[in-house]
PDB file of C-alpha atoms in Angstrom:
ATOM      1  CA  ILE A   1      46.818 134.373  96.289  1.00 86.00           C
ATOM      2  CA  ASN A   2      48.359 133.354  99.659  1.00 89.00           C
ATOM      3  CA  LEU A   3      46.440 130.229  99.412  1.00 87.00           C
ATOM      4  CA  VAL A   4      48.284 129.481  95.869  1.00 85.00           C
ATOM      5  CA  ARG A   5      51.770 130.654  97.564  1.00 90.00           C
ATOM      6  CA  ILE A   6      51.528 128.360 100.403  1.00 89.00           C
ATOM      7  CA  TYR A   7      50.061 125.152  98.580  1.00 88.00           C
ATOM      8  CA  GLY A   8      52.441 126.059  95.397  1.00 88.00           C
ATOM      9  CA  CYS A   9      55.541 126.134  97.856  1.00 90.00           C
ATOM     10  CA  GLY A  10      54.316 123.059  99.491  1.00 88.00           C
ATOM     11  CA  ALA A  11      53.492 120.854  97.185  1.00 87.00           C
ATOM     12  CA  PHE A  12      56.859 121.853  95.196  1.00 87.00           C
ATOM     13  CA  PHE A  13      58.824 120.979  98.138  1.00 87.00           C
ATOM     14  CA  CYS A  14      57.000 117.573  98.575  1.00 87.00           C
ATOM     15  CA  SER A  15      57.732 117.056  94.755  1.00 84.00           C
ATOM     16  CA  LEU A  16      61.248 117.519  94.844  1.00 83.00           C
ATOM     17  CA  ILE A  17      61.805 115.004  97.921  1.00 87.00           C
ATOM     18  CA  ARG A  18      59.563 112.296  96.729  1.00 88.00           C
ATOM     19  CA  PRO A  19      61.129 111.042  93.612  1.00 85.00           C
ATOM     20  CA  VAL A  20      64.076 110.001  96.080  1.00 86.00           C
ATOM     21  CA  PHE A  21      61.923 107.464  98.123  1.00 90.00           C
ATOM     22  CA  MET A  22      59.791 106.481  94.930  1.00 87.00           C
ATOM     23  CA  GLY A  23      63.374 105.256  93.095  1.00 85.00           C
ATOM     24  CA  VAL A  24      63.839 102.804  96.140  1.00 88.00           C
ATOM     25  CA  LEU A  25      60.537 101.545  95.572  1.00 87.00           C
ATOM     26  CA  THR A  26      60.674 101.021  92.003  1.00 81.00           C
ATOM     27  CA  SER A  27      63.994  99.713  91.688  1.00 81.00           C
ATOM     28  CA  HIS A  28      63.574  97.063  94.557  1.00 84.00           C
ATOM     29  CA  PHE A  29      60.369  96.697  91.731  1.00 78.00           C
ATOM     30  CA  ARG A  30      57.514  97.326  94.459  1.00 82.00           C
ATOM     31  CA  TYR A  31      55.157  99.251  92.481  1.00 78.00           C
ATOM     32  CA  ASP A  32      52.294  97.938  94.665  1.00 79.00           C
ATOM     33  CA  PHE A  33      53.210 100.270  97.658  1.00 85.00           C
ATOM     34  CA  ALA A  34      53.980 103.281  95.131  1.00 83.00           C
ATOM     35  CA  ASN A  35      50.336 102.668  93.916  1.00 81.00           C
ATOM     36  CA  ASN A  36      48.521 102.423  97.069  1.00 85.00           C
ATOM     37  CA  ILE A  37      50.182 104.788  98.289  1.00 89.00           C
ATOM     38  CA  GLN A  38      49.093 107.010  95.626  1.00 85.00           C
ATOM     39  CA  ALA A  39      45.946 105.980  95.690  1.00 83.00           C
ATOM     40  CA  ALA A  40      45.006 105.801  99.261  1.00 88.00           C
ATOM     41  CA  SER A  41      46.470 109.372  99.478  1.00 88.00           C
ATOM     42  CA  ARG A  42      43.609 110.690  96.867  1.00 85.00           C
ATOM     43  CA  ILE A  43      40.673 109.011  98.309  1.00 88.00           C
ATOM     44  CA  LEU A  44      41.663 110.477 101.876  1.00 89.00           C
ATOM     45  CA  ALA A  45      42.415 113.842  99.818  1.00 89.00           C
ATOM     46  CA  SER A  46      38.528 113.426  98.556  1.00 88.00           C
ATOM     47  CA  ILE A  47      37.032 112.288 101.726  1.00 91.00           C
ATOM     48  CA  MET A  48      38.270 115.243 104.406  1.00 91.00           C
ATOM     49  CA  LEU A  49      37.841 117.855 101.174  1.00 89.00           C
ATOM     50  CA  ILE A  50      34.016 116.516 101.538  1.00 88.00           C
ATOM     51  CA  VAL A  51      33.789 116.068 105.181  1.00 90.00           C
ATOM     52  CA  LEU A  52      35.511 119.822 106.122  1.00 90.00           C
ATOM     53  CA  LEU A  53      33.357 121.643 103.189  1.00 87.00           C
ATOM     54  CA  GLN A  54      29.825 119.943 104.280  1.00 87.00           C
ATOM     55  CA  ILE A  55      30.406 120.639 108.158  1.00 90.00           C
ATOM     56  CA  THR A  56      32.628 123.788 108.115  1.00 88.00           C
ATOM     57  CA  ASN A  57      32.266 127.034 106.441  1.00 88.00           C
ATOM     58  CA  TRP A  58      36.336 127.092 105.651  1.00 85.00           C
ATOM     59  CA  GLY A  59      35.868 126.758 101.719  1.00 85.00           C
ATOM     60  CA  LEU A  60      39.642 127.468 100.334  1.00 86.00           C
ATOM     61  CA  TYR A  61      41.226 127.450 103.358  1.00 89.00           C
ATOM     62  CA  ALA A  62      40.018 123.717 103.539  1.00 90.00           C
ATOM     63  CA  TRP A  63      41.371 123.056 100.589  1.00 87.00           C
ATOM     64  CA  VAL A  64      44.626 124.161 100.294  1.00 90.00           C
ATOM     65  CA  GLY A  65      44.955 122.799 104.140  1.00 91.00           C
ATOM     66  CA  VAL A  66      43.290 118.305 103.009  1.00 92.00           C
ATOM     67  CA  LEU A  67      46.364 118.948  99.996  1.00 90.00           C
ATOM     68  CA  LEU A  68      48.670 119.552 101.995  1.00 91.00           C
ATOM     69  CA  VAL A  69      48.003 117.055 104.488  1.00 92.00           C
ATOM     70  CA  SER A  70      47.776 114.091 101.742  1.00 91.00           C
ATOM     71  CA  GLU A  71      50.227 115.467 100.185  1.00 90.00           C
ATOM     72  CA  LEU A  72      52.497 115.011 103.546  1.00 92.00           C
ATOM     73  CA  LEU A  73      51.003 111.852 104.426  1.00 92.00           C
ATOM     74  CA  ALA A  74      52.043 110.300 101.217  1.00 92.00           C
ATOM     75  CA  LEU A  75      55.662 111.302 101.727  1.00 93.00           C
ATOM     76  CA  CYS A  76      55.665 110.381 105.154  1.00 93.00           C
ATOM     77  CA  ALA A  77      54.149 107.057 103.764  1.00 93.00           C
ATOM     78  CA  LEU A  78      56.339 107.089 100.832  1.00 92.00           C
ATOM     79  CA  ILE A  79      59.799 107.041 103.408  1.00 92.00           C
ATOM     80  CA  VAL A  80      58.637 104.475 105.641  1.00 92.00           C
ATOM     81  CA  MET A  81      57.930 101.958 102.943  1.00 92.00           C
ATOM     82  CA  ALA A  82      61.156 102.826 101.622  1.00 91.00           C
ATOM     83  CA  LYS A  83      62.773 101.771 104.743  1.00 91.00           C
ATOM     84  CA  ARG A  84      60.807  98.489 105.072  1.00 91.00           C
ATOM     85  CA  VAL A  85      62.122  97.586 101.324  1.00 91.00           C
ATOM     86  CA  CYS A  86      65.439  98.536 101.790  1.00 90.00           C
ATOM     87  CA  PRO A  87      66.420  98.983 105.754  1.00 90.00           C
ATOM     88  CA  GLU A  88      70.160  99.736 104.466  1.00 87.00           C
ATOM     89  CA  PHE A  89      68.879 103.215 102.748  1.00 85.00           C
ATOM     90  CA  VAL A  90      70.674 106.384 104.084  1.00 81.00           C
ATOM     91  CA  LEU A  91      69.827 109.998 103.351  1.00 79.00           C
ATOM     92  CA  ASN A  92      72.324 112.066 104.903  1.00 79.00           C
ATOM     93  CA  PRO A  93      73.714 115.250 103.145  1.00 79.00           C
ATOM     94  CA  LYS A  94      76.979 113.832 104.058  1.00 80.00           C
ATOM     95  CA  HIS A  95      76.910 111.866 101.325  1.00 76.00           C
ATOM     96  CA  ILE A  96      76.087 114.603  98.589  1.00 76.00           C
ATOM     97  CA  ARG A  97      78.837 114.570  95.927  1.00 78.00           C
ATOM     98  CA  VAL A  98      78.794 117.770  93.116  1.00 78.00           C
ATOM     99  CA  SER A  99      80.472 115.909  90.883  1.00 77.00           C
ATOM    100  CA  ARG A 100      77.134 113.186  90.961  1.00 73.00           C
ATOM    101  CA  ALA A 101      75.057 116.064  90.654  1.00 71.00           C
ATOM    102  CA  GLN A 102      76.906 117.325  87.519  1.00 76.00           C
ATOM    103  CA  SER A 103      76.037 113.705  85.693  1.00 74.00           C
ATOM    104  CA  LEU A 104      72.636 113.976  86.945  1.00 70.00           C
ATOM    105  CA  PHE A 105      71.820 117.526  86.130  1.00 75.00           C
ATOM    106  CA  ARG A 106      73.423 116.697  82.379  1.00 75.00           C
ATOM    107  CA  LEU A 107      70.626 113.466  82.139  1.00 69.00           C
ATOM    108  CA  GLY A 108      68.258 115.710  84.104  1.00 69.00           C
ATOM    109  CA  TRP A 109      67.751 118.925  82.195  1.00 77.00           C
ATOM    110  CA  GLN A 110      66.380 116.887  79.286  1.00 79.00           C
ATOM    111  CA  VAL A 111      64.089 114.476  81.135  1.00 77.00           C
ATOM    112  CA  TYR A 112      62.809 117.795  82.513  1.00 78.00           C
ATOM    113  CA  ILE A 113      61.882 119.722  79.676  1.00 85.00           C
ATOM    114  CA  LEU A 114      60.166 116.585  78.005  1.00 83.00           C
ATOM    115  CA  GLN A 115      58.388 115.982  81.926  1.00 80.00           C
ATOM    116  CA  LEU A 116      57.656 119.759  81.497  1.00 82.00           C
ATOM    117  CA  ALA A 117      56.147 119.856  78.185  1.00 86.00           C
ATOM    118  CA  ASN A 118      54.087 116.581  79.497  1.00 81.00           C
ATOM    119  CA  VAL A 119      52.796 118.829  81.975  1.00 79.00           C
ATOM    120  CA  ILE A 120      52.142 122.074  79.649  1.00 83.00           C
ATOM    121  CA  ALA A 121      50.034 119.514  77.607  1.00 78.00           C
ATOM    122  CA  GLU A 122      47.574 117.951  80.436  1.00 71.00           C
ATOM    123  CA  LYS A 123      47.236 120.912  82.950  1.00 77.00           C
ATOM    124  CA  SER A 124      46.696 123.810  80.872  1.00 84.00           C
ATOM    125  CA  ASP A 125      43.737 123.166  79.653  1.00 85.00           C
ATOM    126  CA  PRO A 126      41.927 124.975  83.111  1.00 85.00           C
ATOM    127  CA  LEU A 127      43.660 127.942  81.967  1.00 85.00           C
ATOM    128  CA  VAL A 128      43.342 127.997  78.613  1.00 88.00           C
ATOM    129  CA  ILE A 129      39.119 127.410  79.196  1.00 89.00           C
ATOM    130  CA  ALA A 130      38.997 129.937  82.100  1.00 89.00           C
ATOM    131  CA  ARG A 131      40.360 132.771  79.566  1.00 90.00           C
ATOM    132  CA  PHE A 132      37.660 132.585  77.386  1.00 91.00           C
ATOM    133  CA  PHE A 133      34.767 130.866  79.559  1.00 89.00           C
ATOM    134  CA  GLY A 134      35.544 131.928  83.183  1.00 89.00           C
ATOM    135  CA  PRO A 135      35.563 129.853  85.984  1.00 86.00           C
ATOM    136  CA  LEU A 136      32.038 128.178  85.047  1.00 86.00           C
ATOM    137  CA  GLY A 137      33.961 126.934  81.778  1.00 89.00           C
ATOM    138  CA  VAL A 138      36.393 125.344  83.621  1.00 88.00           C
ATOM    139  CA  ALA A 139      33.263 124.014  86.677  1.00 85.00           C
ATOM    140  CA  LEU A 140      32.037 122.015  83.493  1.00 88.00           C
ATOM    141  CA  TYR A 141      35.392 120.786  81.863  1.00 88.00           C
ATOM    142  CA  SER A 142      37.181 119.559  85.390  1.00 85.00           C
ATOM    143  CA  PRO A 143      34.842 116.731  86.024  1.00 85.00           C
ATOM    144  CA  GLY A 144      35.205 114.960  82.785  1.00 82.00           C
ATOM    145  CA  ALA A 145      38.750 115.184  82.645  1.00 82.00           C
ATOM    146  CA  ARG A 146      39.297 114.232  86.272  1.00 80.00           C
ATOM    147  CA  LEU A 147      37.478 111.594  85.292  1.00 81.00           C
ATOM    148  CA  SER A 148      39.838 109.953  82.616  1.00 80.00           C
ATOM    149  CA  ALA A 149      42.969 110.854  84.211  1.00 78.00           C
ATOM    150  CA  THR A 150      41.810 108.657  87.632  1.00 79.00           C
ATOM    151  CA  LEU A 151      41.608 106.002  85.751  1.00 83.00           C
ATOM    152  CA  ARG A 152      45.218 106.855  83.533  1.00 81.00           C
ATOM    153  CA  PRO A 153      47.282 104.912  86.018  1.00 79.00           C
ATOM    154  CA  LEU A 154      44.722 101.674  86.309  1.00 80.00           C
ATOM    155  CA  VAL A 155      45.147 101.533  82.598  1.00 85.00           C
ATOM    156  CA  LEU A 156      49.054 102.341  82.684  1.00 82.00           C
ATOM    157  CA  ALA A 157      49.157 100.117  85.362  1.00 78.00           C
ATOM    158  CA  LEU A 158      50.971  97.097  83.820  1.00 77.00           C
ATOM    159  CA  SER A 159      53.187  98.822  81.386  1.00 79.00           C
ATOM    160  CA  ASP A 160      54.712 100.814  84.319  1.00 78.00           C
ATOM    161  CA  GLN A 161      55.678  97.980  86.080  1.00 79.00           C
ATOM    162  CA  LEU A 162      57.486  96.374  82.802  1.00 83.00           C
ATOM    163  CA  HIS A 163      60.017  99.481  82.569  1.00 78.00           C
ATOM    164  CA  PRO A 164      62.879  97.983  84.682  1.00 77.00           C
ATOM    165  CA  PHE A 165      62.456  94.447  82.511  1.00 82.00           C
ATOM    166  CA  ALA A 166      62.627  96.506  79.342  1.00 83.00           C
ATOM    167  CA  THR A 167      65.835  98.726  80.983  1.00 79.00           C
ATOM    168  CA  ARG A 168      67.426  95.993  81.541  1.00 82.00           C
ATOM    169  CA  GLN A 169      66.941  93.655  78.224  1.00 87.00           C
ATOM    170  CA  HIS A 170      68.002  96.746  76.532  1.00 84.00           C
ATOM    171  CA  VAL A 171      71.297  97.233  78.494  1.00 81.00           C
ATOM    172  CA  ASN A 172      71.599  93.094  77.809  1.00 87.00           C
ATOM    173  CA  ASN A 173      71.002  93.386  74.198  1.00 90.00           C
ATOM    174  CA  GLU A 174      68.489  91.431  74.518  1.00 91.00           C
ATOM    175  CA  TRP A 175      66.124  92.275  71.502  1.00 91.00           C
ATOM    176  CA  ASP A 176      64.509  89.491  71.249  1.00 92.00           C
ATOM    177  CA  LYS A 177      62.922  89.293  75.418  1.00 91.00           C
ATOM    178  CA  GLN A 178      62.265  93.063  74.426  1.00 90.00           C
ATOM    179  CA  GLN A 179      60.326  92.957  71.623  1.00 92.00           C
ATOM    180  CA  LYS A 180      58.312  90.346  73.089  1.00 91.00           C
ATOM    181  CA  MET A 181      57.785  92.090  75.983  1.00 89.00           C
ATOM    182  CA  MET A 182      56.535  95.672  74.345  1.00 89.00           C
ATOM    183  CA  LEU A 183      54.255  93.346  72.252  1.00 91.00           C
ATOM    184  CA  PHE A 184      52.581  92.380  75.291  1.00 88.00           C
ATOM    185  CA  GLY A 185      52.618  94.871  77.884  1.00 88.00           C
ATOM    186  CA  THR A 186      51.087  96.957  74.020  1.00 89.00           C
ATOM    187  CA  LYS A 187      48.235  94.642  73.677  1.00 91.00           C
ATOM    188  CA  TYR A 188      47.038  94.304  77.494  1.00 89.00           C
ATOM    189  CA  THR A 189      47.357  98.370  77.938  1.00 89.00           C
ATOM    190  CA  LEU A 190      45.242  98.795  75.053  1.00 91.00           C
ATOM    191  CA  PHE A 191      42.354  95.847  75.779  1.00 92.00           C
ATOM    192  CA  LEU A 192      43.024  98.122  79.288  1.00 89.00           C
ATOM    193  CA  GLY A 193      42.425 101.164  77.978  1.00 90.00           C
ATOM    194  CA  ALA A 194      39.856 100.316  75.354  1.00 93.00           C
ATOM    195  CA  LEU A 195      37.702  98.681  78.474  1.00 92.00           C
ATOM    196  CA  SER A 196      38.042 101.939  80.336  1.00 88.00           C
ATOM    197  CA  SER A 197      36.848 104.005  77.947  1.00 90.00           C
ATOM    198  CA  THR A 198      33.625 101.963  76.607  1.00 93.00           C
ATOM    199  CA  MET A 199      32.853 102.181  80.608  1.00 91.00           C
ATOM    200  CA  LEU A 200      33.506 106.161  80.306  1.00 89.00           C
ATOM    201  CA  PHE A 201      31.253 106.104  77.209  1.00 91.00           C
ATOM    202  CA  ALA A 202      28.656 104.052  78.250  1.00 92.00           C
ATOM    203  CA  PHE A 203      27.872 105.699  82.386  1.00 92.00           C
ATOM    204  CA  ALA A 204      29.068 109.200  81.697  1.00 91.00           C
ATOM    205  CA  ASP A 205      25.557 110.256  82.131  1.00 92.00           C
ATOM    206  CA  PRO A 206      23.886 108.436  84.904  1.00 93.00           C
ATOM    207  CA  PHE A 207      27.585 108.946  86.569  1.00 90.00           C
ATOM    208  CA  CYS A 208      27.583 112.653  86.132  1.00 90.00           C
ATOM    209  CA  ALA A 209      24.109 112.636  87.235  1.00 92.00           C
ATOM    210  CA  ILE A 210      24.345 111.243  90.494  1.00 91.00           C
ATOM    211  CA  TRP A 211      27.551 113.316  91.142  1.00 87.00           C
ATOM    212  CA  LEU A 212      26.842 116.608  89.729  1.00 89.00           C
ATOM    213  CA  LYS A 213      23.477 117.122  88.797  1.00 90.00           C
ATOM    214  CA  THR A 214      22.689 118.551  92.186  1.00 89.00           C
ATOM    215  CA  SER A 215      25.581 121.515  91.839  1.00 85.00           C
ATOM    216  CA  LEU A 216      25.128 122.058  88.371  1.00 87.00           C
ATOM    217  CA  GLY A 217      21.802 121.749  87.202  1.00 90.00           C
ATOM    218  CA  GLU A 218      20.694 120.071  83.429  1.00 91.00           C
ATOM    219  CA  ASP A 219      24.465 121.736  82.793  1.00 90.00           C
ATOM    220  CA  TYR A 220      25.706 118.109  83.857  1.00 90.00           C
ATOM    221  CA  LEU A 221      25.251 117.261  80.768  1.00 91.00           C
ATOM    222  CA  ILE A 222      27.940 118.910  79.235  1.00 90.00           C
ATOM    223  CA  ALA A 223      30.291 117.593  81.867  1.00 89.00           C
ATOM    224  CA  ALA A 224      28.852 114.089  80.446  1.00 90.00           C
ATOM    225  CA  GLN A 225      30.067 114.878  76.955  1.00 90.00           C
ATOM    226  CA  ILE A 226      32.978 116.115  77.626  1.00 86.00           C
TER     227      ILE A 226
END
């Protein structure tokens, strides 16, 4: 429980700061930096976790430590890249204005509710499964869900980078250009999604056998079906 508190507070702190620097990168259309940082932090966390669990008996302590370190490293990388992309960017408490905060909160609470609903829809499954089937149910469900979630950024990479252009066209009332861009983005997003889904469907069994059979035994087939 203490580890959950430590990780929860640390991750929450990073999540409040991260959008400031992420916004600098995305406003300059440097999605490549943002995507590379996110991918690198996840890969680094996975490697560190595998190594520590193999050579130590720290268990959950290793898990919490690795995740917090990866969060902090990703935040530091975002800060460095934001300064590189926008050298004139300055973050200072003296620039805070209450009037600006009020306007942000008037818009922000609606966006927050929308994002909260999405998070609950995507992240609550393990809690429900654990309630009825216990930790074993989560162990069988999570690998399949994690695989599809890992491919999600790749599928949405193109459409995410079209958001600023579509927003600008909407503001400028360029409806024809916006319609063409939305059709283009939808078509290629569906193509990437179909390709990823086909690969998951075709190679789920052999991949889960290599990944999970040692720890789950024949139950790896359940994870593959998920």
